[in-house]
Amino acid sequence: MPTWMPPDEWAALKRGDGCVLCEDAHQDVNVFGSKIADLTWSWFRLANNQYLPGWTVVTLKRHATELFQLAPDELAGYWADVARAARALDRVFQPAKINYLVMGNICPHIHCHLVPRFYSDDPTWPVNMNQEQGILPPDQYAARLDALRQALTDA
Amino acid sequence: MPTWMPPDEWAALKRGDGCVLCEDAHQDVNVFGSKIADLTWSWFRLANNQYLPGWTVVTLKRHATELFQLAPDELAGYWADVARAARALDRVFQPAKINYLVMGNICPHIHCHLVPRFYSDDPTWPVNMNQEQGILPPDQYAARLDALRQALTDA
């Protein structure tokens, strides 16, 4: 069974020591995917793995691990960013529902996974983003990035 | 495989027609669990099923299905409530991490599942709150309610 890192290392990572998201969440392209947009308090990114269509992540710009560590304006601003990203997903994918998942059990830097859910899914399925791999042809991936960027700018 | 309800019925439920959470989320005790506290924009409730210790839910008082449907003050206030609830969980359970899950694929009324995660878990496990059943003796359940209520009131 995969295990957590030792508690002292986990505590250091929670403080931000060696945090991967601090290092690469701002990049246009990183190992996880491509940046859709630079939002006010966060970056909005499209996963390379699109086996779940529209799997995206909204990552807080500064390092924090739990929602109660955020100042009121930061907490409000972060969720306004997430809501804006979700609206764009809703426009592009027209899902049955959007799921919003803040976990951070691997990298404890606040990020919200957005996963559109469709009528073709099992609604009771616990979301496992990495259960399968679905890599799009580059032109289709680029079209998805463009569609989400356009949807963000629509009133 | 479990399926979604037919799209027209799902659309009606999204509008609030027949919404179970509108009906019972304010009650002191309902089929899901017991109310811990009446927060500003939401109710904070402890699941009867405590196989995942600290599984709680923060339910928005009014019916809405997606975060982008909320007004800015409502969105900010709801997440301030969730953060306050999470801080109480952190104090009582001292988990490795807290997971925050807004899904609504069964009942599309905004509610956030709070699931403390522990070093004894598999950190990669996709949270499935109903995978097992764990019903506490009544005195232990009551003690958990009391501890969370006390932690909410601490400065």
Short mmCIF file of C-alpha atoms in Angstrom, two decimals:
data_model
loop_
_atom_site.label_atom_id
_atom_site.label_comp_id
_atom_site.label_asym_id
_atom_site.label_seq_id
_atom_site.Cartn_x
_atom_site.Cartn_y
_atom_site.Cartn_z
CA MET A 1 0.00 0.00 0.00
CA PRO A 2 1.31 3.48 -0.78
CA THR A 3 2.12 5.32 2.41
CA TRP A 4 2.53 8.92 3.51
CA MET A 5 6.02 10.25 3.79
CA PRO A 6 7.43 10.20 7.34
CA PRO A 7 5.67 12.75 9.58
CA ASP A 8 8.69 15.06 9.88
CA GLU A 9 9.14 15.19 6.09
CA TRP A 10 5.39 15.68 5.62
CA ALA A 11 5.46 18.54 8.15
CA ALA A 12 8.31 20.17 6.21
CA LEU A 13 6.45 19.79 2.91
CA LYS A 14 3.36 21.29 4.51
CA ARG A 15 5.48 24.31 5.39
CA GLY A 16 6.49 24.50 1.71
CA ASP A 17 9.97 22.96 1.81
CA GLY A 18 10.45 21.27 -1.56
CA CYS A 19 6.88 21.92 -2.73
CA VAL A 20 6.52 20.97 -6.40
CA LEU A 21 3.50 23.22 -6.94
CA CYS A 22 5.41 26.24 -5.61
CA GLU A 23 8.05 25.42 -8.19
CA ASP A 24 6.04 24.73 -11.33
CA ALA A 25 2.35 25.68 -10.96
CA HIS A 26 2.97 29.03 -12.69
CA GLN A 27 4.65 27.52 -15.77
CA ASP A 28 2.88 27.54 -19.13
CA VAL A 29 3.63 23.83 -19.47
CA ASN A 30 4.63 21.45 -16.68
CA VAL A 31 4.57 17.69 -16.24
CA PHE A 32 0.91 17.78 -15.27
CA GLY A 33 -0.49 19.86 -18.11
CA SER A 34 -0.81 23.29 -19.70
CA LYS A 35 -1.88 26.54 -18.10
CA ILE A 36 -5.26 27.76 -19.29
CA ALA A 37 -5.14 31.08 -17.51
CA ASP A 38 -3.54 33.15 -14.81
CA LEU A 39 -6.44 34.00 -12.48
CA THR A 40 -6.35 36.53 -9.66
CA TRP A 41 -5.31 34.24 -6.80
CA SER A 42 -4.56 31.06 -8.70
CA TRP A 43 -3.52 29.31 -11.88
CA PHE A 44 -6.01 27.29 -13.91
CA ARG A 45 -4.50 24.28 -15.67
CA LEU A 46 -5.71 21.52 -18.02
CA ALA A 47 -4.42 18.05 -17.20
CA ASN A 48 -2.54 16.22 -19.94
CA ASN A 49 -4.56 13.17 -18.95
CA GLN A 50 -7.99 13.88 -20.40
CA TYR A 51 -9.45 10.41 -19.86
CA LEU A 52 -11.92 12.36 -17.70
CA PRO A 53 -12.82 15.14 -20.16
CA GLY A 54 -12.27 18.55 -18.66
CA TRP A 55 -10.13 17.45 -15.71
CA THR A 56 -8.55 20.73 -14.63
CA VAL A 57 -6.91 22.11 -11.51
CA VAL A 58 -7.04 25.53 -9.86
CA THR A 59 -3.86 26.04 -7.79
CA LEU A 60 -3.48 28.77 -5.17
CA LYS A 61 -0.50 30.96 -6.02
CA ARG A 62 0.98 31.03 -2.55
CA HIS A 63 1.77 28.00 -0.44
CA ALA A 64 -0.86 27.01 2.12
CA THR A 65 -2.18 23.59 3.00
CA GLU A 66 -5.59 23.97 4.62
CA LEU A 67 -8.43 26.38 3.84
CA PHE A 68 -8.45 27.74 7.40
CA GLN A 69 -4.93 29.09 6.90
CA LEU A 70 -6.18 31.64 4.36
CA ALA A 71 -7.09 35.23 5.18
CA PRO A 72 -10.75 36.08 4.45
CA ASP A 73 -10.02 37.99 1.23
CA GLU A 74 -7.71 35.24 0.01
CA LEU A 75 -10.23 32.49 0.77
CA ALA A 76 -13.01 34.44 -0.96
CA GLY A 77 -10.80 35.30 -3.92
CA TYR A 78 -9.57 31.75 -4.37
CA TRP A 79 -13.13 30.37 -4.47
CA ALA A 80 -14.20 33.13 -6.84
CA ASP A 81 -11.43 31.88 -9.14
CA VAL A 82 -12.60 28.27 -8.76
CA ALA A 83 -16.19 29.29 -9.49
CA ARG A 84 -15.07 31.19 -12.59
CA ALA A 85 -13.12 28.17 -13.82
CA ALA A 86 -16.12 25.91 -13.16
CA ARG A 87 -18.39 28.20 -15.15
CA ALA A 88 -16.02 27.94 -18.10
CA LEU A 89 -16.05 24.14 -17.82
CA ASP A 90 -19.83 24.15 -17.64
CA ARG A 91 -20.04 26.18 -20.84
CA VAL A 92 -17.59 24.01 -22.74
CA PHE A 93 -18.58 20.54 -21.53
CA GLN A 94 -22.22 20.96 -20.39
CA PRO A 95 -21.83 18.19 -17.80
CA ALA A 96 -24.54 16.73 -15.57
CA LYS A 97 -22.56 18.06 -12.57
CA ILE A 98 -19.15 19.44 -11.71
CA ASN A 99 -17.12 17.90 -8.87
CA TYR A 100 -14.75 20.09 -6.85
CA LEU A 101 -12.06 18.19 -4.95
CA VAL A 102 -9.45 19.74 -2.67
CA MET A 103 -7.28 16.92 -1.36
CA GLY A 104 -3.51 17.42 -1.30
CA ASN A 105 -2.55 14.06 0.19
CA ILE A 106 0.42 13.88 -2.17
CA CYS A 107 1.26 17.57 -2.48
CA PRO A 108 -0.19 19.61 0.40
CA HIS A 109 -0.41 22.92 -1.48
CA ILE A 110 -4.02 24.04 -1.94
CA HIS A 111 -5.33 23.02 -5.35
CA CYS A 112 -8.87 22.15 -6.42
CA HIS A 113 -9.45 19.41 -8.97
CA LEU A 114 -12.43 20.19 -11.20
CA VAL A 115 -13.97 17.10 -12.75
CA PRO A 116 -17.04 17.38 -14.99
CA ARG A 117 -19.37 14.40 -14.54
CA PHE A 118 -21.55 13.14 -17.38
CA TYR A 119 -24.71 11.09 -17.83
CA SER A 120 -22.53 8.35 -19.26
CA ASP A 121 -20.72 8.00 -15.88
CA ASP A 122 -21.66 6.07 -12.80
CA PRO A 123 -22.69 8.96 -10.50
CA THR A 124 -21.65 6.96 -7.40
CA TRP A 125 -18.10 6.37 -8.69
CA PRO A 126 -15.46 7.85 -6.34
CA VAL A 127 -13.43 10.06 -8.66
CA ASN A 128 -10.03 8.56 -9.45
CA MET A 129 -8.42 10.89 -11.94
CA ASN A 130 -5.50 8.58 -12.64
CA GLN A 131 -7.43 5.33 -13.04
CA GLU A 132 -6.81 5.46 -16.79
CA GLN A 133 -4.72 7.48 -19.20
CA GLY A 134 -6.24 9.42 -22.08
CA ILE A 135 -3.85 11.58 -24.02
CA LEU A 136 -5.44 13.68 -26.76
CA PRO A 137 -3.84 14.37 -30.14
CA PRO A 138 -2.06 17.74 -29.83
CA ASP A 139 -4.58 19.62 -31.99
CA GLN A 140 -7.50 18.38 -29.87
CA TYR A 141 -5.71 19.29 -26.66
CA ALA A 142 -4.97 22.76 -28.02
CA ALA A 143 -8.61 23.16 -29.07
CA ARG A 144 -9.70 22.30 -25.53
CA LEU A 145 -7.33 24.91 -24.08
CA ASP A 146 -8.67 27.50 -26.53
CA ALA A 147 -12.30 26.67 -25.79
CA LEU A 148 -11.73 27.06 -22.04
CA ARG A 149 -9.85 30.33 -22.50
CA GLN A 150 -12.67 31.66 -24.66
CA ALA A 151 -15.30 30.53 -22.15
CA LEU A 152 -13.45 32.36 -19.37
CA THR A 153 -13.63 35.64 -21.27
CA ASP A 154 -17.33 35.39 -22.15
CA ALA A 155 -19.56 37.51 -19.98
CA MET B 1 -24.03 0.19 -12.95
CA PRO B 2 -25.89 2.91 -11.03
CA THR B 3 -27.11 5.56 -13.42
CA TRP B 4 -28.16 9.18 -13.20
CA MET B 5 -31.84 9.91 -13.10
CA PRO B 6 -33.33 10.85 -16.49
CA PRO B 7 -32.10 14.30 -17.62
CA ASP B 8 -35.50 15.99 -17.21
CA GLU B 9 -35.84 14.71 -13.64
CA TRP B 10 -32.23 15.64 -12.91
CA ALA B 11 -32.87 19.16 -14.26
CA ALA B 12 -35.90 19.48 -11.97
CA LEU B 13 -33.91 18.29 -8.95
CA LYS B 14 -31.17 20.79 -9.83
CA ARG B 15 -33.82 23.50 -9.64
CA GLY B 16 -34.72 22.20 -6.17
CA ASP B 17 -37.88 20.20 -6.91
CA GLY B 18 -37.94 17.36 -4.39
CA CYS B 19 -34.51 18.19 -2.94
CA VAL B 20 -33.88 16.10 0.16
CA LEU B 21 -31.28 18.51 1.55
CA CYS B 22 -33.72 21.42 1.31
CA GLU B 23 -36.09 19.30 3.35
CA ASP B 24 -33.90 17.92 6.11
CA ALA B 25 -30.45 19.57 6.22
CA HIS B 26 -31.57 21.93 8.99
CA GLN B 27 -32.87 19.18 11.29
CA ASP B 28 -31.04 18.31 14.51
CA VAL B 29 -31.12 14.65 13.49
CA ASN B 30 -31.77 13.27 10.04
CA VAL B 31 -31.07 9.96 8.29
CA PHE B 32 -27.51 11.03 7.52
CA GLY B 33 -26.41 12.19 10.97
CA SER B 34 -26.64 14.85 13.65
CA LYS B 35 -26.21 18.59 13.34
CA ILE B 36 -23.05 19.87 14.98
CA ALA B 37 -23.81 23.54 14.47
CA ASP B 38 -25.83 26.12 12.63
CA LEU B 39 -23.19 28.21 10.84
CA THR B 40 -23.82 31.52 9.09
CA TRP B 41 -24.53 30.24 5.57
CA SER B 42 -24.65 26.52 6.20
CA TRP B 43 -25.27 23.61 8.54
CA PHE B 44 -22.40 21.47 9.79
CA ARG B 45 -23.30 17.82 10.35
CA LEU B 46 -21.55 14.67 11.62
CA ALA B 47 -22.26 11.54 9.58
CA ASN B 48 -23.70 8.57 11.45
CA ASN B 49 -21.22 6.45 9.52
CA GLN B 50 -17.91 7.19 11.24
CA TYR B 51 -15.89 4.45 9.58
CA LEU B 52 -13.87 7.43 8.31
CA PRO B 53 -13.39 9.28 11.62
CA GLY B 54 -14.57 12.87 11.37
CA TRP B 55 -16.59 12.51 8.17
CA THR B 56 -18.74 15.62 8.26
CA VAL B 57 -20.70 17.71 5.76
CA VAL B 58 -21.22 21.45 5.42
CA THR B 59 -24.49 22.09 3.56
CA LEU B 60 -25.42 25.46 2.07
CA LYS B 61 -28.72 26.66 3.55
CA ARG B 62 -30.29 27.68 0.27
CA HIS B 63 -30.61 25.50 -2.79
CA ALA B 64 -27.92 25.95 -5.46
CA THR B 65 -26.07 23.33 -7.45
CA GLU B 66 -22.83 24.85 -8.71
CA LEU B 67 -20.43 27.29 -7.05
CA PHE B 68 -20.77 29.79 -9.91
CA GLN B 69 -24.46 30.25 -9.07
CA LEU B 70 -23.58 31.93 -5.77
CA ALA B 71 -23.33 35.67 -5.23
CA PRO B 72 -19.86 36.82 -4.13
CA ASP B 73 -20.81 37.33 -0.47
CA GLU B 74 -22.56 33.97 -0.38
CA LEU B 75 -19.62 32.14 -1.96
CA ALA B 76 -17.17 33.81 0.42
CA GLY B 77 -19.41 33.18 3.43
CA TYR B 78 -19.98 29.53 2.57
CA TRP B 79 -16.24 28.85 2.28
CA ALA B 80 -15.59 30.75 5.50
CA ASP B 81 -18.02 28.31 7.13
CA VAL B 82 -16.25 25.33 5.54
CA ALA B 83 -12.87 26.63 6.70
CA ARG B 84 -14.20 27.10 10.23
CA ALA B 85 -15.55 23.55 10.25
CA ALA B 86 -12.24 22.22 8.93
CA ARG B 87 -10.33 24.02 11.67
CA ALA B 88 -12.54 22.34 14.27
CA LEU B 89 -11.85 18.94 12.67
CA ASP B 90 -8.14 19.68 12.63
CA ARG B 91 -8.20 20.46 16.34
CA VAL B 92 -10.16 17.36 17.29
CA PHE B 93 -8.61 14.76 14.96
CA GLN B 94 -5.15 16.19 14.17
CA PRO B 95 -5.13 14.50 10.76
CA ALA B 96 -2.29 14.41 8.25
CA LYS B 97 -4.56 16.33 5.83
CA ILE B 98 -8.18 17.31 5.41
CA ASN B 99 -9.99 16.54 2.15
CA TYR B 100 -12.78 18.85 0.95
CA LEU B 101 -15.15 17.28 -1.59
CA VAL B 102 -18.06 19.07 -3.26
CA MET B 103 -19.76 16.56 -5.55
CA GLY B 104 -23.56 16.38 -5.55
CA ASN B 105 -23.98 13.65 -8.14
CA ILE B 106 -26.78 12.11 -6.09
CA CYS B 107 -28.24 15.27 -4.53
CA PRO B 108 -27.25 18.41 -6.47
CA HIS B 109 -27.55 20.84 -3.55
CA ILE B 110 -24.17 22.34 -2.60
CA HIS B 111 -22.61 20.42 0.28
CA CYS B 112 -18.95 19.86 1.07
CA HIS B 113 -17.81 16.55 2.53
CA LEU B 114 -14.94 17.01 4.98
CA VAL B 115 -12.83 13.89 5.39
CA PRO B 116 -9.79 13.89 7.68
CA ARG B 117 -7.00 11.72 6.30
CA PHE B 118 -4.54 9.94 8.58
CA TYR B 119 -1.07 8.45 8.40
CA SER B 120 -2.68 5.03 8.71
CA ASP B 121 -4.51 5.60 5.35
CA ASP B 122 -3.35 5.06 1.83
CA PRO B 123 -2.91 8.72 0.72
CA THR B 124 -3.68 7.79 -2.91
CA TRP B 125 -7.02 6.17 -2.04
CA PRO B 126 -9.96 7.89 -3.79
CA VAL B 127 -12.27 8.75 -0.92
CA ASN B 128 -15.32 6.51 -0.80
CA MET B 129 -17.25 7.50 2.28
CA ASN B 130 -19.68 4.61 2.04
CA GLN B 131 -17.21 1.82 1.35
CA GLU B 132 -17.72 0.51 4.87
CA GLN B 133 -20.07 1.17 7.75
CA GLY B 134 -18.81 2.19 11.16
CA ILE B 135 -21.48 3.08 13.69
CA LEU B 136 -20.19 4.34 17.04
CA PRO B 137 -21.77 3.51 20.41
CA PRO B 138 -24.12 6.42 21.23
CA ASP B 139 -21.91 7.83 23.98
CA GLN B 140 -18.88 7.94 21.67
CA TYR B 141 -20.90 9.58 18.91
CA ALA B 142 -22.20 12.17 21.39
CA ALA B 143 -18.67 12.81 22.63
CA ARG B 144 -17.54 13.45 19.05
CA LEU B 145 -20.37 15.94 18.54
CA ASP B 146 -19.44 17.70 21.77
CA ALA B 147 -15.74 17.83 20.91
CA LEU B 148 -16.48 19.40 17.52
CA ARG B 149 -18.89 21.92 19.03
CA GLN B 150 -16.28 22.87 21.62
CA ALA B 151 -13.56 23.18 18.95
CA LEU B 152 -15.80 25.52 16.92
CA THR B 153 -16.13 27.88 19.86
CA ASP B 154 -12.42 28.00 20.73
CA ALA B 155 -10.68 31.11 19.53
#
